[in-house]
Amino acid sequence: MTTIEAASEMSAVRRAVWFSAVLFAATPLAYTQVTWTPIYVGGYSQVDLWTQSTTGCACSFNSSSNDCACCVPSGGCSCGAASPDRCAQCGLEQHCANMCNITLDSRQLFSKSDRGFGQIKSPYLQGPSRCTYRFVPDTGQRVELQIYRLVSIGRHNGTACEGGWLQLEGSARVCGRNQRFDRPVVLFSDKPIATLHMQINENTTRSQFLAYFSFSSKASTSVGWPVKGGHPVNNTECDSVYEDTDCHDGCVLASPGYPGLYPSNIRCRYLITSGLRISIAINFTAVLLPYNHCTSDYIAVYSGPTTSSPLLKMLCGKEKTALVYDGQELLVEFRTGPEVSPFDYNGFVATLSFIEMTTEAPTTIAIDTTNKSLEMMKPGSYNNRDLHDHRKDQGAVISSCDLEVSGEKVRAGHHDTRGKPKSTTCRLVLRGRAYDTGHVSLASYNLSAQSCQSAIEIFDGSPESGMLDTANSLERICSPAQWLPRELAGQDKYVEPKRYSSNGRDMTVVLRRASNSPTDEEYMEVSYYFHDEREGGTQQPASVCDVEYYGLTSPVEGSVVHPEPHRLFAMEGPVKCRQHFIPAPNQSVVITVKGSTKQTPNNPCETKCGDSGCHCVSKSVESMDHLLLVSETGHIVTCLCGNYQDWLPVGIRSWTPVYIEWSRSSRAGLNFHAAYKFINDTYCGDHTMAEPEGEVNGGDLASAGLKLNQYYQQKCTWILDSTIDRQLIIEVKSTQSRPCTAWNLTIHEYRKEGDPAGPRLHTFCSRDSHKNFTLPWKMNTAVVRLQALGRTAPQYTMRWRSQTVIANTRKSGPSPAPNWHVNSSSKAKPRKTAFLIFVVFAIMLTRSFDC
């Protein structure tokens, strides 16, 4: 009965897939539908994807029987004695009886079945229960999943799935009591490893699903990843930065998982930047969001770098638009709410191009059609009451000139008390998320009253019940005092305003005025932003842009870019920002500067790279925009300035802390993109070896070496320890001929307190080729340290052994020659001792026979 039911169910699905394929081929797809392509429609399969018939073929486990299933010639393999009437995909036949908690590896499946696709029919499960399916795509592939059938896998209560669900990691949840999808629910994952979770949280008698999977090419025009250009923002789920210099042939933006169902409850920001007199043209060619969910699922376009900038356009449902924007920064924000049944939406795709302006653009041009509009705008020229209402939840107005900002809704912005109703007290209150810290700067202010009758005070924290003395005061500025923006200050050199940071999530800035109607208006203009340590490293309180990434707590790998504009509060003048990378013990970090967008003809600063690093050639580097890679000791491994793109990629692999220092001298600064990765390895770091003999090789690292202009910085320590008396002999070999400053091995006495490397006993340089070092008797513990900095990884072999039995064989001091020769003094002594012992033994033996 089970077999008949399965055959009937699979045949129905197969007919649905075939019908959909014919329909797909015969009818042009509209943008208002989810585009999908059946993963497989074959003429061989009759029962399921890999089974032609349930009987009629020889049994692999019983040569005398022909009552076993007949398999599809290409890719099908018998399930064997466990399920003689079924076939499965070659490579998965061991999971015939229980296709649950398995790994689907693209390379392995293709090598065994010559197919990069397949089907998943879960076993009948009684809830509560769960199954996982782990997908491992090959390079250049993404995971595609098409869900056709759900049986007792939760239900949708109108706002979310409850009782159970299917969820491809990084995508939305899908659920249903008894669902047959004529058009499948399509999901995509672009993760290196994607996991499908089948979760049943309630009592059920039979929970099951049917789906097809495919390891699809990212370059495919139908199911590939459409995104083109842009740099992902470090430690964010889906944020990207698009710059005009990266989009000469156009760029493409898309929602996560496109053209499949997008994840629920996410926020993606796409920052678009351009140069002077270059317009930004963006065309939303496909938009498909849930109907009547404009408050939760929408696309918002802002005329500036943050969501506090003026809102230009908001899209929801199936609305598409095209915008040409005359400005240097544009932000596209994509927000989603909970998953919506029947799971037939897939987000958006937009093309991006940059147009060089030859004439002044008009303030506003708008041509509306049913689903499309073309608009040309200038920054700040758009005003729409409905759009203003859409943004009303971003800041809650407490009173006339007060503002309370929630870090859940707004991440950066400005607050200016000018133009607002007068009050003797104005407050800016920042309330961050759990891991946030607040950061503010007084961009400008004016306090004209005498004798501190007016003041601005910055507090670390939020005053409780309105009592300011419950928060810690960071700074109090008394009247009369003034700080003007650069355009009004008349200064030759811009001086950066002081910045303030909170230790916790909340922060408060208070303006107290002597009168609510002074002749000279008193005001404050404050720039602020929130920083999440989990996403952007640990912010350093003394700096507005210094962050730290720790090997144990930060993401294992990610990318970093030049400081975001709101971090610097759009200030001018010299600025330095450091991004510290701190590997844990027995970890290394690889940092690679991959790209830069700044090209300046006749730049007075030039980059030159050599074996010891890259250097900036200029009369005064400090007055130039430049980028440094600096070691723990302050040694500059790499300095990049001017047009250094031809030297890229430039990077370092370090086992000790290292940082990137970004220095801005001009108004723009260098734009860079770098990647980092923390690696757990046993090659370097701190190790204690208790074995009496052993070997360490440096060649393994060198064989997987980095590319040109990639540098190694190493500090490795091995403690050779023993609890019994011994004489330790250390042998070191190297085929390299490098200067001692490039890398060296030193042998030290062991120190119990502090740094274990005590007084240095011996030094090995690669030009020594081969040396043996013999330590004094009863120096049972010694320390060997490797230090290196250069383009070439050290290649060497270090061996050690112990002598513990015959005290007369003790030696001391290193051998003077690369090898131990017979005529060397250090080798002759043991041989003479052995010969003397042999003579004495012979005499005693002769005397015993004489007796």
Tab-separated table of C-alpha atoms in Angstrom, residues 291-537:
chain	number	residue	atom	x	y	z
A	291	TYR	CA	0.225	41.877	-1.609
A	292	ASN	CA	-1.075	44.369	0.947
A	293	HIS	CA	2.007	44.173	3.204
A	294	CYS	CA	3.472	47.613	2.501
A	295	THR	CA	4.183	48.340	6.166
A	296	SER	CA	6.406	45.278	6.604
A	297	ASP	CA	7.755	44.397	3.122
A	298	TYR	CA	8.969	47.367	1.092
A	299	ILE	CA	11.851	49.021	-0.770
A	300	ALA	CA	12.787	52.565	0.252
A	301	VAL	CA	15.146	54.861	-1.679
A	302	TYR	CA	16.826	57.721	0.213
A	303	SER	CA	18.704	60.743	-1.156
A	304	GLY	CA	21.730	60.279	1.088
A	305	PRO	CA	23.841	57.677	2.891
A	306	THR	CA	21.452	56.865	5.767
A	307	THR	CA	17.780	56.221	6.431
A	308	SER	CA	17.699	59.643	8.097
A	309	SER	CA	18.200	61.204	4.656
A	310	PRO	CA	15.160	62.455	2.701
A	311	LEU	CA	13.019	59.632	1.333
A	312	LEU	CA	12.681	59.710	-2.457
A	313	LYS	CA	10.580	56.677	-3.259
A	314	MET	CA	8.902	53.730	-1.582
A	315	LEU	CA	7.943	50.540	-3.455
A	316	CYS	CA	5.777	47.628	-2.369
A	317	GLY	CA	3.645	44.915	-3.945
A	318	LYS	CA	4.434	44.750	-7.668
A	319	GLU	CA	5.312	48.405	-8.173
A	320	LYS	CA	8.391	49.107	-10.271
A	321	THR	CA	10.155	52.383	-10.934
A	322	ALA	CA	13.217	53.975	-12.514
A	323	LEU	CA	15.080	56.878	-10.911
A	324	VAL	CA	17.801	59.198	-12.159
A	325	TYR	CA	19.291	60.989	-9.180
A	326	ASP	CA	21.590	64.014	-9.335
A	327	GLY	CA	23.643	63.433	-6.189
A	328	GLN	CA	26.684	61.586	-4.888
A	329	GLU	CA	25.044	59.172	-2.445
A	330	LEU	CA	21.884	57.106	-2.695
A	331	LEU	CA	20.667	54.461	-0.238
A	332	VAL	CA	18.321	51.607	-1.139
A	333	GLU	CA	16.805	49.866	1.875
A	334	PHE	CA	14.994	46.521	1.576
A	335	ARG	CA	12.909	45.499	4.598
A	336	THR	CA	10.897	42.330	5.095
A	337	GLY	CA	8.440	41.134	7.697
A	338	PRO	CA	7.308	37.619	8.663
A	339	GLU	CA	6.828	34.981	5.966
A	340	VAL	CA	3.500	35.197	4.125
A	341	SER	CA	1.507	32.256	2.793
A	342	PRO	CA	1.270	31.097	-0.053
A	343	PHE	CA	5.025	31.822	-0.405
A	344	ASP	CA	4.804	33.125	-3.980
A	345	TYR	CA	6.983	36.237	-3.822
A	346	ASN	CA	10.691	36.665	-4.509
A	347	GLY	CA	11.859	40.250	-3.874
A	348	PHE	CA	13.401	42.492	-6.499
A	349	VAL	CA	16.091	43.018	-9.127
A	350	ALA	CA	17.417	46.455	-10.082
A	351	THR	CA	19.980	47.567	-12.645
A	352	LEU	CA	22.380	50.363	-11.769
A	353	SER	CA	24.319	52.698	-14.033
A	354	PHE	CA	26.117	56.022	-13.744
A	355	ILE	CA	25.652	58.905	-16.171
A	356	GLU	CA	28.097	61.761	-16.607
A	357	MET	CA	26.179	65.043	-16.451
A	358	THR	CA	26.719	67.585	-19.214
A	359	THR	CA	23.921	70.001	-18.293
A	360	GLU	CA	22.136	71.055	-15.129
A	361	ALA	CA	19.457	68.519	-14.221
A	362	PRO	CA	15.916	69.793	-13.622
A	363	THR	CA	14.585	69.704	-10.106
A	364	THR	CA	11.945	67.033	-10.733
A	365	ILE	CA	10.838	65.117	-13.792
A	366	ALA	CA	8.202	62.430	-13.335
A	367	ILE	CA	6.490	60.306	-15.966
A	368	ASP	CA	4.046	57.802	-14.442
A	369	THR	CA	2.643	54.702	-16.084
A	370	THR	CA	0.673	51.850	-14.582
A	371	ASN	CA	3.667	50.142	-13.035
A	372	LYS	CA	6.618	52.335	-13.908
A	373	SER	CA	7.822	55.867	-13.317
A	374	LEU	CA	10.856	57.879	-14.307
A	375	GLU	CA	11.950	60.544	-11.867
A	376	MET	CA	14.837	62.998	-11.843
A	377	MET	CA	15.544	64.685	-8.518
A	378	LYS	CA	18.065	66.840	-6.729
A	379	PRO	CA	19.097	66.190	-3.138
A	380	GLY	CA	16.538	67.424	-0.644
A	381	SER	CA	14.002	68.520	-3.275
A	382	TYR	CA	11.423	65.815	-2.594
A	383	ASN	CA	8.581	66.441	-0.164
A	384	ASN	CA	5.636	64.117	0.196
A	385	ARG	CA	3.317	63.887	3.181
A	386	ASP	CA	2.707	60.154	2.792
A	387	LEU	CA	6.406	59.416	2.606
A	388	HIS	CA	7.014	61.602	5.632
A	389	ASP	CA	4.408	59.594	7.510
A	390	HIS	CA	6.193	56.416	6.503
A	391	ARG	CA	9.262	57.634	8.383
A	392	LYS	CA	7.457	58.900	11.462
A	393	ASP	CA	8.491	55.860	13.528
A	394	GLN	CA	12.207	56.571	13.113
A	395	GLY	CA	12.337	59.147	15.898
A	396	ALA	CA	9.842	59.808	18.648
A	397	VAL	CA	9.355	63.494	19.395
A	398	ILE	CA	9.150	63.929	23.163
A	399	SER	CA	8.531	67.689	23.224
A	400	SER	CA	9.200	70.816	21.175
A	401	CYS	CA	12.921	70.381	20.506
A	402	ASP	CA	13.505	66.971	22.084
A	403	LEU	CA	14.306	63.847	20.100
A	404	GLU	CA	14.529	60.231	21.247
A	405	VAL	CA	16.193	57.859	18.759
A	406	SER	CA	15.820	54.078	18.823
A	407	GLY	CA	18.769	52.071	17.562
A	408	GLU	CA	16.332	49.406	16.404
A	409	LYS	CA	14.991	51.798	13.750
A	410	VAL	CA	17.705	54.379	13.048
A	411	ARG	CA	21.474	53.778	13.033
A	412	ALA	CA	22.809	57.266	12.290
A	413	GLY	CA	21.621	60.825	11.829
A	414	HIS	CA	21.719	64.521	12.790
A	415	HIS	CA	19.696	66.601	15.216
A	416	ASP	CA	19.569	70.392	14.880
A	417	THR	CA	17.511	72.441	17.356
A	418	ARG	CA	17.333	75.401	14.983
A	419	GLY	CA	13.979	75.876	13.322
A	420	LYS	CA	12.168	74.001	16.079
A	421	PRO	CA	9.896	75.515	18.722
A	422	LYS	CA	11.928	77.262	21.423
A	423	SER	CA	12.364	75.695	24.824
A	424	THR	CA	14.772	76.348	27.674
A	425	THR	CA	15.809	72.670	27.632
A	426	CYS	CA	16.331	70.430	24.579
A	427	ARG	CA	17.311	66.762	24.824
A	428	LEU	CA	18.697	64.239	22.362
A	429	VAL	CA	18.342	60.721	23.822
A	430	LEU	CA	19.949	57.731	22.081
A	431	ARG	CA	18.626	54.291	23.048
A	432	GLY	CA	20.667	51.533	21.433
A	433	ARG	CA	20.238	47.818	20.966
A	434	ALA	CA	21.707	45.206	23.295
A	435	TYR	CA	25.278	45.319	21.903
A	436	ASP	CA	25.293	48.975	20.816
A	437	THR	CA	27.400	51.886	21.946
A	438	GLY	CA	26.407	55.489	21.183
A	439	HIS	CA	28.692	58.062	19.523
A	440	VAL	CA	28.064	61.787	19.099
A	441	SER	CA	29.846	64.875	17.854
A	442	LEU	CA	28.819	68.511	18.142
A	443	ALA	CA	28.994	69.556	14.493
A	444	SER	CA	28.221	73.167	15.478
A	445	TYR	CA	26.698	75.127	18.357
A	446	ASN	CA	26.207	78.643	19.697
A	447	LEU	CA	25.888	79.608	23.394
A	448	SER	CA	25.660	83.413	23.690
A	449	ALA	CA	24.540	83.929	27.311
A	450	GLN	CA	27.029	85.114	29.925
A	451	SER	CA	28.547	83.310	32.917
A	452	CYS	CA	27.444	79.754	32.091
A	453	GLN	CA	23.759	80.685	32.056
A	454	SER	CA	23.487	78.398	29.032
A	455	ALA	CA	25.246	75.049	28.606
A	456	ILE	CA	25.483	71.855	26.567
A	457	GLU	CA	26.130	68.650	28.499
A	458	ILE	CA	26.832	65.140	27.182
A	459	PHE	CA	25.931	62.151	29.386
A	460	ASP	CA	27.030	58.524	29.228
A	461	GLY	CA	23.686	56.812	29.770
A	462	SER	CA	20.066	57.827	29.958
A	463	PRO	CA	18.883	59.821	32.971
A	464	GLU	CA	16.315	57.881	34.955
A	465	SER	CA	12.958	59.578	35.562
A	466	GLY	CA	14.349	62.763	34.033
A	467	MET	CA	17.034	63.147	36.725
A	468	LEU	CA	20.236	64.036	34.928
A	469	ASP	CA	22.420	63.307	37.947
A	470	THR	CA	21.724	59.589	37.492
A	471	ALA	CA	23.926	59.555	34.351
A	472	ASN	CA	27.677	60.102	34.067
A	473	SER	CA	28.605	63.488	32.605
A	474	LEU	CA	31.234	63.262	29.857
A	475	GLU	CA	31.488	66.960	29.014
A	476	ARG	CA	29.901	70.283	29.968
A	477	ILE	CA	30.293	73.292	27.682
A	478	CYS	CA	29.425	76.635	29.310
A	479	SER	CA	28.345	79.845	27.629
A	480	PRO	CA	29.610	81.953	26.077
A	481	ALA	CA	30.973	79.405	23.574
A	482	GLN	CA	30.699	78.787	19.869
A	483	TRP	CA	31.683	76.184	17.291
A	484	LEU	CA	30.915	77.040	13.691
A	485	PRO	CA	30.953	74.784	10.632
A	486	ARG	CA	33.921	75.206	8.329
A	487	GLU	CA	32.100	77.275	5.732
A	488	LEU	CA	31.383	79.915	8.410
A	489	ALA	CA	34.472	79.567	10.579
A	490	GLY	CA	36.889	81.122	8.095
A	491	GLN	CA	39.741	78.846	9.136
A	492	ASP	CA	42.522	77.857	6.762
A	493	LYS	CA	42.801	74.418	8.306
A	494	TYR	CA	39.793	72.508	9.493
A	495	VAL	CA	39.839	71.415	13.143
A	496	GLU	CA	37.823	68.300	13.877
A	497	PRO	CA	35.187	68.644	16.630
A	498	LYS	CA	35.575	66.516	19.717
A	499	ARG	CA	33.805	63.170	19.751
A	500	TYR	CA	32.089	61.426	22.661
A	501	SER	CA	31.273	57.746	23.149
A	502	SER	CA	29.155	55.838	25.637
A	503	ASN	CA	30.166	52.715	27.508
A	504	GLY	CA	26.658	51.284	27.340
A	505	ARG	CA	23.784	51.370	24.906
A	506	ASP	CA	22.293	54.759	25.896
A	507	MET	CA	23.525	58.340	25.586
A	508	THR	CA	22.030	61.796	26.201
A	509	VAL	CA	22.890	65.313	24.987
A	510	VAL	CA	21.168	68.245	26.743
A	511	LEU	CA	21.005	71.923	25.715
A	512	ARG	CA	19.954	74.337	28.476
A	513	ARG	CA	19.225	77.895	27.340
A	514	ALA	CA	19.029	80.961	29.565
A	515	SER	CA	15.960	82.162	27.659
A	516	ASN	CA	13.654	80.785	25.021
A	517	SER	CA	13.935	83.974	22.956
A	518	PRO	CA	17.510	85.280	22.916
A	519	THR	CA	18.526	87.895	20.425
A	520	ASP	CA	21.315	85.623	19.198
A	521	GLU	CA	19.772	82.160	18.778
A	522	GLU	CA	21.395	79.495	20.913
A	523	TYR	CA	21.382	76.051	19.351
A	524	MET	CA	23.199	72.740	19.006
A	525	GLU	CA	23.692	70.578	15.917
A	526	VAL	CA	24.587	66.995	16.858
A	527	SER	CA	25.739	64.118	14.651
A	528	TYR	CA	25.209	60.652	16.089
A	529	TYR	CA	25.392	56.974	15.252
A	530	PHE	CA	25.142	53.572	16.920
A	531	HIS	CA	27.839	50.913	16.698
A	532	ASP	CA	27.163	47.172	17.128
A	533	GLU	CA	30.273	45.328	18.323
A	534	ARG	CA	29.069	42.018	16.913
A	535	GLU	CA	28.862	43.462	13.398
A	536	GLY	CA	31.659	45.992	13.176
A	537	GLY	CA	34.262	44.929	15.740
